[in-house]
Amino acid sequence: MTAPLDRLLAEIRACRICAAHLPLGPRPVVQASATSRLLIVSQAPGRKVHETGIPFNDPSGDRLRDWLGIDRDTFYDAGKIAIAPMGFCFPGTGKGGDLPPRPECAPAWHPRLFPLLTGVRLTLAIGQYAQAGLLGEHRGRTLTDTVLAWREHLARGLLPLPHPSPRNRLWLTRNPWFETELLPILRERVANALADSDRAG
């Protein structure tokens, strides 16, 4: 890890920008290294992740690791995988589940963090908030439209995915093409990116 990235990660982990709005207080969760080959951008940590400080340390993470075809040791190796959500802290819970990521977070940190992740070969945009942040006007009208256009986005080095939350079972049932068409390509591209990391190491 380079010194500038070390310093920036320390800044992120000490961030209190939106502390007044966080019901459980700030606990930024981020994982990154200058050698990371895969960048995962999701929405924001859930309550369980807030409690442990470990990204995707929940049922959503179990499903995501299955989608990627990797084990926990690989997933939590910052030398291979960077995890930088749209909001680094748990935003609290609303009527329909977790609240959206705090709007202050990504604009404050992503423009400083992403240029330092020079080893990234593939970026995953997980869920509507990550897709809005990373794709902007290139995203579809709905999350389904965006993910359906995955070939177009992959040409730019990015794959849009639905959130792996257990709440999304119905979406997965209604969109069987995700499992049959996209997941094999996702696993292949992830394996290639991480093999690149192994060769570099």
PDB file of C-alpha atoms in Angstrom:
ATOM      1  CA  MET A   1       0.000   0.000   0.000  1.00  0.00           C
ATOM      2  CA  THR A   2       1.353   3.430  -0.845  1.00  0.00           C
ATOM      3  CA  ALA A   3       1.756   6.122   1.802  1.00  0.00           C
ATOM      4  CA  PRO A   4      -0.885   8.439   0.222  1.00  0.00           C
ATOM      5  CA  LEU A   5      -3.433   5.617   0.279  1.00  0.00           C
ATOM      6  CA  ASP A   6      -2.523   4.742   3.877  1.00  0.00           C
ATOM      7  CA  ARG A   7      -3.128   8.344   4.892  1.00  0.00           C
ATOM      8  CA  LEU A   8      -6.397   8.568   2.991  1.00  0.00           C
ATOM      9  CA  LEU A   9      -7.769   5.345   4.489  1.00  0.00           C
ATOM     10  CA  ALA A  10      -6.916   6.666   7.948  1.00  0.00           C
ATOM     11  CA  GLU A  11      -8.819   9.871   7.122  1.00  0.00           C
ATOM     12  CA  ILE A  12     -11.835   7.901   5.911  1.00  0.00           C
ATOM     13  CA  ARG A  13     -11.880   5.728   9.029  1.00  0.00           C
ATOM     14  CA  ALA A  14     -11.772   8.857  11.202  1.00  0.00           C
ATOM     15  CA  CYS A  15     -14.508  10.630   9.195  1.00  0.00           C
ATOM     16  CA  ARG A  16     -17.285  12.366  11.142  1.00  0.00           C
ATOM     17  CA  ILE A  17     -18.852  14.394   8.302  1.00  0.00           C
ATOM     18  CA  CYS A  18     -22.390  13.172   8.879  1.00  0.00           C
ATOM     19  CA  ALA A  19     -22.117  11.991  12.507  1.00  0.00           C
ATOM     20  CA  ALA A  20     -25.151  14.049  13.530  1.00  0.00           C
ATOM     21  CA  HIS A  21     -27.338  12.031  11.143  1.00  0.00           C
ATOM     22  CA  LEU A  22     -26.183   8.509  12.096  1.00  0.00           C
ATOM     23  CA  PRO A  23     -28.344   6.821  14.768  1.00  0.00           C
ATOM     24  CA  LEU A  24     -25.541   4.471  15.865  1.00  0.00           C
ATOM     25  CA  GLY A  25     -22.751   6.976  15.289  1.00  0.00           C
ATOM     26  CA  PRO A  26     -19.997   6.857  12.675  1.00  0.00           C
ATOM     27  CA  ARG A  27     -18.013   3.693  11.984  1.00  0.00           C
ATOM     28  CA  PRO A  28     -16.668   3.951   8.432  1.00  0.00           C
ATOM     29  CA  VAL A  29     -16.150   0.561   6.797  1.00  0.00           C
ATOM     30  CA  VAL A  30     -13.694   0.442   3.884  1.00  0.00           C
ATOM     31  CA  GLN A  31     -11.148  -2.009   2.481  1.00  0.00           C
ATOM     32  CA  ALA A  32      -8.548  -1.102  -0.143  1.00  0.00           C
ATOM     33  CA  SER A  33      -4.971  -1.467  -1.303  1.00  0.00           C
ATOM     34  CA  ALA A  34      -2.954  -0.030  -4.172  1.00  0.00           C
ATOM     35  CA  THR A  35      -2.762  -3.607  -5.495  1.00  0.00           C
ATOM     36  CA  SER A  36      -6.523  -4.334  -5.330  1.00  0.00           C
ATOM     37  CA  ARG A  37      -7.685  -5.822  -8.641  1.00  0.00           C
ATOM     38  CA  LEU A  38     -11.439  -5.882  -7.974  1.00  0.00           C
ATOM     39  CA  LEU A  39     -13.389  -2.845  -6.716  1.00  0.00           C
ATOM     40  CA  ILE A  40     -16.780  -3.448  -5.110  1.00  0.00           C
ATOM     41  CA  VAL A  41     -19.027  -0.403  -4.772  1.00  0.00           C
ATOM     42  CA  SER A  42     -22.309  -1.060  -2.960  1.00  0.00           C
ATOM     43  CA  GLN A  43     -24.750   1.068  -0.982  1.00  0.00           C
ATOM     44  CA  ALA A  44     -23.895   1.303   2.739  1.00  0.00           C
ATOM     45  CA  PRO A  45     -23.133  -1.085   5.601  1.00  0.00           C
ATOM     46  CA  GLY A  46     -26.054  -2.717   7.381  1.00  0.00           C
ATOM     47  CA  ARG A  47     -26.438  -2.925  11.142  1.00  0.00           C
ATOM     48  CA  LYS A  48     -24.528  -6.215  11.461  1.00  0.00           C
ATOM     49  CA  VAL A  49     -21.613  -4.851   9.441  1.00  0.00           C
ATOM     50  CA  HIS A  50     -21.642  -1.719  11.617  1.00  0.00           C
ATOM     51  CA  GLU A  51     -21.391  -3.893  14.720  1.00  0.00           C
ATOM     52  CA  THR A  52     -18.407  -5.907  13.452  1.00  0.00           C
ATOM     53  CA  GLY A  53     -16.690  -3.332  11.237  1.00  0.00           C
ATOM     54  CA  ILE A  54     -16.248  -6.052   8.588  1.00  0.00           C
ATOM     55  CA  PRO A  55     -17.740  -5.334   5.130  1.00  0.00           C
ATOM     56  CA  PHE A  56     -20.399  -7.748   3.873  1.00  0.00           C
ATOM     57  CA  ASN A  57     -20.151  -9.782   7.079  1.00  0.00           C
ATOM     58  CA  ASP A  58     -23.795 -10.827   6.758  1.00  0.00           C
ATOM     59  CA  PRO A  59     -26.119 -12.995   4.623  1.00  0.00           C
ATOM     60  CA  SER A  60     -25.766 -10.507   1.737  1.00  0.00           C
ATOM     61  CA  GLY A  61     -22.020 -11.085   1.846  1.00  0.00           C
ATOM     62  CA  ASP A  62     -22.472 -14.852   1.793  1.00  0.00           C
ATOM     63  CA  ARG A  63     -24.573 -14.586  -1.358  1.00  0.00           C
ATOM     64  CA  LEU A  64     -22.176 -12.090  -2.953  1.00  0.00           C
ATOM     65  CA  ARG A  65     -19.184 -14.373  -2.356  1.00  0.00           C
ATOM     66  CA  ASP A  66     -21.155 -17.213  -3.943  1.00  0.00           C
ATOM     67  CA  TRP A  67     -21.907 -15.003  -6.951  1.00  0.00           C
ATOM     68  CA  LEU A  68     -18.220 -14.134  -7.278  1.00  0.00           C
ATOM     69  CA  GLY A  69     -17.062 -17.721  -6.789  1.00  0.00           C
ATOM     70  CA  ILE A  70     -14.573 -16.824  -4.045  1.00  0.00           C
ATOM     71  CA  ASP A  71     -14.058 -17.694  -0.380  1.00  0.00           C
ATOM     72  CA  ARG A  72     -13.931 -15.383   2.654  1.00  0.00           C
ATOM     73  CA  ASP A  73     -10.128 -15.320   2.810  1.00  0.00           C
ATOM     74  CA  THR A  74      -9.922 -14.052  -0.765  1.00  0.00           C
ATOM     75  CA  PHE A  75     -12.793 -11.620  -0.266  1.00  0.00           C
ATOM     76  CA  TYR A  76     -11.125  -9.992   2.738  1.00  0.00           C
ATOM     77  CA  ASP A  77      -7.686  -9.770   1.153  1.00  0.00           C
ATOM     78  CA  ALA A  78      -7.346  -6.026   0.495  1.00  0.00           C
ATOM     79  CA  GLY A  79      -4.387  -6.777  -1.754  1.00  0.00           C
ATOM     80  CA  LYS A  80      -6.916  -8.321  -4.137  1.00  0.00           C
ATOM     81  CA  ILE A  81     -10.284  -6.734  -3.399  1.00  0.00           C
ATOM     82  CA  ALA A  82     -11.252  -3.158  -2.529  1.00  0.00           C
ATOM     83  CA  ILE A  83     -14.661  -2.420  -0.987  1.00  0.00           C
ATOM     84  CA  ALA A  84     -15.817   1.198  -1.029  1.00  0.00           C
ATOM     85  CA  PRO A  85     -19.594   1.683  -0.655  1.00  0.00           C
ATOM     86  CA  MET A  86     -21.504   4.837  -1.553  1.00  0.00           C
ATOM     87  CA  GLY A  87     -21.813   5.445   2.185  1.00  0.00           C
ATOM     88  CA  PHE A  88     -19.110   4.144   4.517  1.00  0.00           C
ATOM     89  CA  CYS A  89     -21.335   4.172   7.629  1.00  0.00           C
ATOM     90  CA  PHE A  90     -24.628   2.509   8.598  1.00  0.00           C
ATOM     91  CA  PRO A  91     -27.278   5.153   7.806  1.00  0.00           C
ATOM     92  CA  GLY A  92     -30.018   3.763  10.017  1.00  0.00           C
ATOM     93  CA  THR A  93     -33.263   1.921   9.341  1.00  0.00           C
ATOM     94  CA  GLY A  94     -36.477   3.210   7.784  1.00  0.00           C
ATOM     95  CA  LYS A  95     -39.906   1.690   7.175  1.00  0.00           C
ATOM     96  CA  GLY A  96     -38.770  -0.406   4.194  1.00  0.00           C
ATOM     97  CA  GLY A  97     -35.311  -1.425   5.403  1.00  0.00           C
ATOM     98  CA  ASP A  98     -32.011   0.407   5.678  1.00  0.00           C
ATOM     99  CA  LEU A  99     -31.996   4.086   4.746  1.00  0.00           C
ATOM    100  CA  PRO A 100     -30.119   5.275   1.646  1.00  0.00           C
ATOM    101  CA  PRO A 101     -26.392   6.038   1.949  1.00  0.00           C
ATOM    102  CA  ARG A 102     -25.685   9.494   3.330  1.00  0.00           C
ATOM    103  CA  PRO A 103     -25.288  11.897   0.369  1.00  0.00           C
ATOM    104  CA  GLU A 104     -22.177  13.569   1.819  1.00  0.00           C
ATOM    105  CA  CYS A 105     -20.024  10.453   1.755  1.00  0.00           C
ATOM    106  CA  ALA A 106     -19.253   9.430  -1.828  1.00  0.00           C
ATOM    107  CA  PRO A 107     -18.599  12.995  -3.097  1.00  0.00           C
ATOM    108  CA  ALA A 108     -16.214  13.588  -0.206  1.00  0.00           C
ATOM    109  CA  TRP A 109     -14.140  10.431  -0.562  1.00  0.00           C
ATOM    110  CA  HIS A 110     -14.561   8.569  -3.864  1.00  0.00           C
ATOM    111  CA  PRO A 111     -12.847  11.224  -6.029  1.00  0.00           C
ATOM    112  CA  ARG A 112      -9.819  11.011  -3.747  1.00  0.00           C
ATOM    113  CA  LEU A 113      -9.847   7.236  -3.247  1.00  0.00           C
ATOM    114  CA  PHE A 114     -10.530   5.803  -6.688  1.00  0.00           C
ATOM    115  CA  PRO A 115      -7.535   7.405  -8.482  1.00  0.00           C
ATOM    116  CA  LEU A 116      -5.238   5.704  -5.947  1.00  0.00           C
ATOM    117  CA  LEU A 117      -6.634   2.241  -6.796  1.00  0.00           C
ATOM    118  CA  THR A 118      -4.477   1.926  -9.883  1.00  0.00           C
ATOM    119  CA  GLY A 119      -4.498  -1.883  -9.900  1.00  0.00           C
ATOM    120  CA  VAL A 120      -8.259  -2.265 -10.366  1.00  0.00           C
ATOM    121  CA  ARG A 121      -9.202  -4.362 -13.409  1.00  0.00           C
ATOM    122  CA  LEU A 122     -12.943  -4.738 -12.769  1.00  0.00           C
ATOM    123  CA  THR A 123     -15.487  -2.645 -10.846  1.00  0.00           C
ATOM    124  CA  LEU A 124     -18.794  -4.001  -9.548  1.00  0.00           C
ATOM    125  CA  ALA A 125     -21.675  -1.550  -9.049  1.00  0.00           C
ATOM    126  CA  ILE A 126     -24.010  -3.286  -6.618  1.00  0.00           C
ATOM    127  CA  GLY A 127     -27.511  -1.884  -6.253  1.00  0.00           C
ATOM    128  CA  GLN A 128     -29.229   1.257  -7.514  1.00  0.00           C
ATOM    129  CA  TYR A 129     -27.235   3.772  -5.454  1.00  0.00           C
ATOM    130  CA  ALA A 130     -23.877   2.497  -6.682  1.00  0.00           C
ATOM    131  CA  GLN A 131     -25.172   2.391 -10.244  1.00  0.00           C
ATOM    132  CA  ALA A 132     -26.439   5.967  -9.995  1.00  0.00           C
ATOM    133  CA  GLY A 133     -23.097   7.095  -8.614  1.00  0.00           C
ATOM    134  CA  LEU A 134     -20.848   5.242 -11.048  1.00  0.00           C
ATOM    135  CA  LEU A 135     -22.934   5.173 -14.226  1.00  0.00           C
ATOM    136  CA  GLY A 136     -24.809   8.450 -14.054  1.00  0.00           C
ATOM    137  CA  GLU A 137     -26.684   9.046 -17.311  1.00  0.00           C
ATOM    138  CA  HIS A 138     -25.542   5.667 -18.658  1.00  0.00           C
ATOM    139  CA  ARG A 139     -27.738   3.720 -16.263  1.00  0.00           C
ATOM    140  CA  GLY A 140     -31.140   2.459 -17.282  1.00  0.00           C
ATOM    141  CA  ARG A 141     -34.559   3.636 -16.151  1.00  0.00           C
ATOM    142  CA  THR A 142     -34.680   0.849 -13.558  1.00  0.00           C
ATOM    143  CA  LEU A 143     -32.135  -1.396 -11.875  1.00  0.00           C
ATOM    144  CA  THR A 144     -33.338  -4.259 -14.070  1.00  0.00           C
ATOM    145  CA  ASP A 145     -32.738  -2.198 -17.209  1.00  0.00           C
ATOM    146  CA  THR A 146     -29.246  -1.318 -16.000  1.00  0.00           C
ATOM    147  CA  VAL A 147     -28.285  -4.899 -15.192  1.00  0.00           C
ATOM    148  CA  LEU A 148     -29.792  -6.128 -18.477  1.00  0.00           C
ATOM    149  CA  ALA A 149     -27.325  -3.840 -20.269  1.00  0.00           C
ATOM    150  CA  TRP A 150     -24.375  -5.467 -18.492  1.00  0.00           C
ATOM    151  CA  ARG A 151     -22.525  -6.252 -21.733  1.00  0.00           C
ATOM    152  CA  GLU A 152     -22.424  -2.563 -22.643  1.00  0.00           C
ATOM    153  CA  HIS A 153     -21.133  -1.597 -19.186  1.00  0.00           C
ATOM    154  CA  LEU A 154     -18.620  -4.444 -19.067  1.00  0.00           C
ATOM    155  CA  ALA A 155     -16.954  -2.979 -22.149  1.00  0.00           C
ATOM    156  CA  ARG A 156     -16.023  -0.054 -19.859  1.00  0.00           C
ATOM    157  CA  GLY A 157     -14.711  -2.357 -17.128  1.00  0.00           C
ATOM    158  CA  LEU A 158     -17.799  -2.243 -14.909  1.00  0.00           C
ATOM    159  CA  LEU A 159     -20.491  -4.798 -14.096  1.00  0.00           C
ATOM    160  CA  PRO A 160     -23.819  -3.668 -12.575  1.00  0.00           C
ATOM    161  CA  LEU A 161     -25.398  -6.175 -10.188  1.00  0.00           C
ATOM    162  CA  PRO A 162     -28.532  -6.276  -8.041  1.00  0.00           C
ATOM    163  CA  HIS A 163     -27.955  -6.158  -4.314  1.00  0.00           C
ATOM    164  CA  PRO A 164     -27.394  -9.694  -2.933  1.00  0.00           C
ATOM    165  CA  SER A 165     -29.744  -9.043  -0.010  1.00  0.00           C
ATOM    166  CA  PRO A 166     -32.151 -11.847   0.926  1.00  0.00           C
ATOM    167  CA  ARG A 167     -34.875  -9.238   0.266  1.00  0.00           C
ATOM    168  CA  ASN A 168     -34.085  -9.566  -3.454  1.00  0.00           C
ATOM    169  CA  ARG A 169     -35.170 -13.210  -3.780  1.00  0.00           C
ATOM    170  CA  LEU A 170     -38.216 -12.162  -5.799  1.00  0.00           C
ATOM    171  CA  TRP A 171     -36.066 -10.179  -8.267  1.00  0.00           C
ATOM    172  CA  LEU A 172     -33.801 -13.171  -8.770  1.00  0.00           C
ATOM    173  CA  THR A 173     -36.802 -15.435  -9.322  1.00  0.00           C
ATOM    174  CA  ARG A 174     -38.260 -13.050 -11.905  1.00  0.00           C
ATOM    175  CA  ASN A 175     -34.949 -12.622 -13.726  1.00  0.00           C
ATOM    176  CA  PRO A 176     -33.494 -16.134 -14.243  1.00  0.00           C
ATOM    177  CA  TRP A 177     -31.162 -14.784 -16.973  1.00  0.00           C
ATOM    178  CA  PHE A 178     -29.085 -13.185 -14.223  1.00  0.00           C
ATOM    179  CA  GLU A 179     -28.035 -16.593 -12.934  1.00  0.00           C
ATOM    180  CA  THR A 180     -27.738 -18.347 -16.285  1.00  0.00           C
ATOM    181  CA  GLU A 181     -26.150 -15.581 -18.405  1.00  0.00           C
ATOM    182  CA  LEU A 182     -24.461 -13.029 -16.158  1.00  0.00           C
ATOM    183  CA  LEU A 183     -23.124 -15.034 -13.206  1.00  0.00           C
ATOM    184  CA  PRO A 184     -20.830 -17.264 -15.325  1.00  0.00           C
ATOM    185  CA  ILE A 185     -19.303 -14.144 -16.935  1.00  0.00           C
ATOM    186  CA  LEU A 186     -19.017 -12.444 -13.540  1.00  0.00           C
ATOM    187  CA  ARG A 187     -17.134 -15.405 -12.075  1.00  0.00           C
ATOM    188  CA  GLU A 188     -14.882 -15.625 -15.117  1.00  0.00           C
ATOM    189  CA  ARG A 189     -14.001 -11.918 -15.007  1.00  0.00           C
ATOM    190  CA  VAL A 190     -13.408 -11.998 -11.252  1.00  0.00           C
ATOM    191  CA  ALA A 191     -11.159 -15.044 -11.602  1.00  0.00           C
ATOM    192  CA  ASN A 192      -9.206 -13.315 -14.362  1.00  0.00           C
ATOM    193  CA  ALA A 193      -8.775 -10.134 -12.325  1.00  0.00           C
ATOM    194  CA  LEU A 194      -7.583 -12.046  -9.272  1.00  0.00           C
ATOM    195  CA  ALA A 195      -5.273 -14.246 -11.364  1.00  0.00           C
ATOM    196  CA  ASP A 196      -3.740 -10.997 -12.613  1.00  0.00           C
ATOM    197  CA  SER A 197      -3.217 -10.093  -8.956  1.00  0.00           C
ATOM    198  CA  ASP A 198      -1.523 -13.418  -8.248  1.00  0.00           C
ATOM    199  CA  ARG A 199       0.826 -12.949 -11.222  1.00  0.00           C
ATOM    200  CA  ALA A 200       1.690  -9.442 -10.071  1.00  0.00           C
ATOM    201  CA  GLY A 201       2.427 -10.755  -6.580  1.00  0.00           C
TER     202      GLY A 201
END
